[in-house]
Structure formats: structure tokens, C-alpha cells
Amino acid sequence: MTCDSAPIWQFVLVVPSELFTGGVIDLSDSRISYHEELAYPGCWGTGAGGSGVRGTLETVSSDDASLFVKLRGAANEDLSLDGHYTVDRCGAATVPAPDG
């Protein structure tokens, strides 16, 4: 099978809010998790995940909806993740209302 479409790569980094205390965050912290996905639409895909990633994350600034961060030293086998990113803040988990 030949895949004619370009691959789509996605990397999701999950950092607990308690780690955002100012300064630089070491991404090897076991409380940090990630998921990486590579997909060739219409052909196949592969994914992996776990905890602890090499590199650092620094919050440059923030507002009510987003964080503006700098990622350094993070990479997979094929691609450096270094750069500046804008990330959406996730809302707090809500408890479902009881039935009845």
C-alpha cells in the first residue's frame, strides 16, 4: 500500500497546574505525561505515550485563556520540538450532577 498523503504529527504534553509556579519546569518529572501520534490519513497511524520527556518548559507569559511557553531540549528521534508555543488552558474537571 502506498500512502500519497503527507503525514500528520501530533504531540500532546500534559503538565499538572501545580507545576506552573514560575521558572523552568523539568519535563522529566514523572507527573508530566505525553502522547505522540503519527498518522498517514487513509493509510495507517501509530502512537505512543508515557511519562517524563527530556527537556524544559518555561512559561513566558499567560492570560486567562492561554499560556505562552518556550520549549527547549525536547525532541523525538526525527524532530526537535524546540520553540515558542501558545497553549490553551484546560478547565478544571467537573463532577457530574447526580441523577434524580
PDB file of C-alpha atoms in Angstrom:
ATOM      1  CA  MET A   1       0.000   0.000   0.000  1.00  0.00           C
ATOM      2  CA  THR A   2       1.316   3.430  -0.938  1.00  0.00           C
ATOM      3  CA  CYS A   3       0.280   6.466   1.067  1.00  0.00           C
ATOM      4  CA  ASP A   4       0.114   9.568  -1.088  1.00  0.00           C
ATOM      5  CA  SER A   5      -0.884  11.992   1.652  1.00  0.00           C
ATOM      6  CA  ALA A   6       1.559  13.822   3.887  1.00  0.00           C
ATOM      7  CA  PRO A   7       1.783  12.566   7.461  1.00  0.00           C
ATOM      8  CA  ILE A   8       0.128  14.388  10.330  1.00  0.00           C
ATOM      9  CA  TRP A   9       2.174  14.502  13.518  1.00  0.00           C
ATOM     10  CA  GLN A  10       0.738  15.483  16.891  1.00  0.00           C
ATOM     11  CA  PHE A  11       2.471  15.757  20.258  1.00  0.00           C
ATOM     12  CA  VAL A  12       0.424  16.373  23.407  1.00  0.00           C
ATOM     13  CA  LEU A  13       2.179  17.292  26.634  1.00  0.00           C
ATOM     14  CA  VAL A  14       0.144  17.198  29.873  1.00  0.00           C
ATOM     15  CA  VAL A  15       1.615  19.278  32.688  1.00  0.00           C
ATOM     16  CA  PRO A  16      -0.277  19.468  36.009  1.00  0.00           C
ATOM     17  CA  SER A  17      -1.160  23.019  37.004  1.00  0.00           C
ATOM     18  CA  GLU A  18       0.714  22.724  40.318  1.00  0.00           C
ATOM     19  CA  LEU A  19       3.998  22.626  38.384  1.00  0.00           C
ATOM     20  CA  PHE A  20       3.393  26.122  36.959  1.00  0.00           C
ATOM     21  CA  THR A  21       4.927  28.024  39.867  1.00  0.00           C
ATOM     22  CA  GLY A  22       7.177  30.278  37.807  1.00  0.00           C
ATOM     23  CA  GLY A  23      10.523  29.490  36.319  1.00  0.00           C
ATOM     24  CA  VAL A  24      11.552  26.484  34.293  1.00  0.00           C
ATOM     25  CA  ILE A  25       9.849  23.086  34.529  1.00  0.00           C
ATOM     26  CA  ASP A  26      11.947  19.937  34.066  1.00  0.00           C
ATOM     27  CA  LEU A  27       9.873  17.759  31.724  1.00  0.00           C
ATOM     28  CA  SER A  28      11.410  14.548  33.080  1.00  0.00           C
ATOM     29  CA  ASP A  29       9.145  14.914  36.150  1.00  0.00           C
ATOM     30  CA  SER A  30       7.068  11.709  36.384  1.00  0.00           C
ATOM     31  CA  ARG A  31       3.877  13.776  36.885  1.00  0.00           C
ATOM     32  CA  ILE A  32       4.174  15.018  33.300  1.00  0.00           C
ATOM     33  CA  SER A  33       2.728  12.784  30.611  1.00  0.00           C
ATOM     34  CA  TYR A  34       2.727  12.875  26.840  1.00  0.00           C
ATOM     35  CA  HIS A  35       1.131  11.269  23.816  1.00  0.00           C
ATOM     36  CA  GLU A  36       2.621  11.290  20.349  1.00  0.00           C
ATOM     37  CA  GLU A  37       0.762  10.316  17.186  1.00  0.00           C
ATOM     38  CA  LEU A  38       1.871   9.970  13.577  1.00  0.00           C
ATOM     39  CA  ALA A  39      -0.832   9.334  11.004  1.00  0.00           C
ATOM     40  CA  TYR A  40      -0.964   8.977   7.253  1.00  0.00           C
ATOM     41  CA  PRO A  41      -4.625   9.795   6.533  1.00  0.00           C
ATOM     42  CA  GLY A  42      -6.381   6.926   4.810  1.00  0.00           C
ATOM     43  CA  CYS A  43      -3.463   4.545   5.330  1.00  0.00           C
ATOM     44  CA  TRP A  44      -2.209   3.962   8.837  1.00  0.00           C
ATOM     45  CA  GLY A  45      -1.176   5.586  12.076  1.00  0.00           C
ATOM     46  CA  THR A  46       0.928   4.885  15.112  1.00  0.00           C
ATOM     47  CA  GLY A  47       1.027   6.329  18.590  1.00  0.00           C
ATOM     48  CA  ALA A  48       2.957   6.170  21.830  1.00  0.00           C
ATOM     49  CA  GLY A  49       2.774   7.777  25.217  1.00  0.00           C
ATOM     50  CA  GLY A  50       4.148   7.734  28.701  1.00  0.00           C
ATOM     51  CA  SER A  51       5.513   9.985  31.372  1.00  0.00           C
ATOM     52  CA  GLY A  52       8.616  12.063  31.538  1.00  0.00           C
ATOM     53  CA  VAL A  53      10.075  13.742  28.478  1.00  0.00           C
ATOM     54  CA  ARG A  54      13.546  15.213  28.180  1.00  0.00           C
ATOM     55  CA  GLY A  55      13.793  18.978  28.018  1.00  0.00           C
ATOM     56  CA  THR A  56      12.394  22.018  29.777  1.00  0.00           C
ATOM     57  CA  LEU A  57       9.289  24.177  29.589  1.00  0.00           C
ATOM     58  CA  GLU A  58       9.309  27.833  30.597  1.00  0.00           C
ATOM     59  CA  THR A  59       6.209  29.991  30.931  1.00  0.00           C
ATOM     60  CA  VAL A  60       6.937  33.265  29.151  1.00  0.00           C
ATOM     61  CA  SER A  61       3.560  34.861  29.899  1.00  0.00           C
ATOM     62  CA  SER A  62      -0.085  33.941  30.397  1.00  0.00           C
ATOM     63  CA  ASP A  63      -3.615  35.247  30.358  1.00  0.00           C
ATOM     64  CA  ASP A  64      -6.985  33.782  31.423  1.00  0.00           C
ATOM     65  CA  ALA A  65      -7.239  31.539  28.345  1.00  0.00           C
ATOM     66  CA  SER A  66      -3.668  30.696  27.323  1.00  0.00           C
ATOM     67  CA  LEU A  67      -0.080  30.114  28.336  1.00  0.00           C
ATOM     68  CA  PHE A  68       2.787  31.334  26.185  1.00  0.00           C
ATOM     69  CA  VAL A  69       5.675  28.922  26.679  1.00  0.00           C
ATOM     70  CA  LYS A  70       9.193  28.165  25.479  1.00  0.00           C
ATOM     71  CA  LEU A  71      10.133  24.513  24.966  1.00  0.00           C
ATOM     72  CA  ARG A  72      13.855  23.639  24.960  1.00  0.00           C
ATOM     73  CA  GLY A  73      15.780  20.387  24.608  1.00  0.00           C
ATOM     74  CA  ALA A  74      12.738  18.267  23.801  1.00  0.00           C
ATOM     75  CA  ALA A  75      12.890  16.041  20.734  1.00  0.00           C
ATOM     76  CA  ASN A  76      11.880  12.703  19.374  1.00  0.00           C
ATOM     77  CA  GLU A  77      14.045  10.617  17.039  1.00  0.00           C
ATOM     78  CA  ASP A  78      13.168  12.707  13.978  1.00  0.00           C
ATOM     79  CA  LEU A  79      12.101  16.157  15.082  1.00  0.00           C
ATOM     80  CA  SER A  80      13.130  18.875  17.522  1.00  0.00           C
ATOM     81  CA  LEU A  81      10.242  20.345  19.487  1.00  0.00           C
ATOM     82  CA  ASP A  82      12.144  23.478  20.499  1.00  0.00           C
ATOM     83  CA  GLY A  83      10.261  26.715  20.045  1.00  0.00           C
ATOM     84  CA  HIS A  84       7.663  29.117  21.377  1.00  0.00           C
ATOM     85  CA  TYR A  85       4.089  27.870  21.692  1.00  0.00           C
ATOM     86  CA  THR A  86       0.694  29.207  22.688  1.00  0.00           C
ATOM     87  CA  VAL A  87      -1.323  26.607  24.572  1.00  0.00           C
ATOM     88  CA  ASP A  88      -4.915  26.698  25.765  1.00  0.00           C
ATOM     89  CA  ARG A  89      -5.579  26.340  29.449  1.00  0.00           C
ATOM     90  CA  CYS A  90      -7.669  23.309  30.307  1.00  0.00           C
ATOM     91  CA  GLY A  91     -10.638  23.846  32.561  1.00  0.00           C
ATOM     92  CA  ALA A  92     -10.946  22.125  35.888  1.00  0.00           C
ATOM     93  CA  ALA A  93     -12.651  18.752  35.811  1.00  0.00           C
ATOM     94  CA  THR A  94     -16.304  18.932  36.735  1.00  0.00           C
ATOM     95  CA  VAL A  95     -18.256  16.437  38.805  1.00  0.00           C
ATOM     96  CA  PRO A  96     -21.387  15.217  37.005  1.00  0.00           C
ATOM     97  CA  ALA A  97     -24.672  16.151  38.657  1.00  0.00           C
ATOM     98  CA  PRO A  98     -26.334  13.220  40.440  1.00  0.00           C
ATOM     99  CA  ASP A  99     -29.315  11.709  38.631  1.00  0.00           C
ATOM    100  CA  GLY A 100     -32.708  12.246  40.106  1.00  0.00           C
TER     101      GLY A 100
END
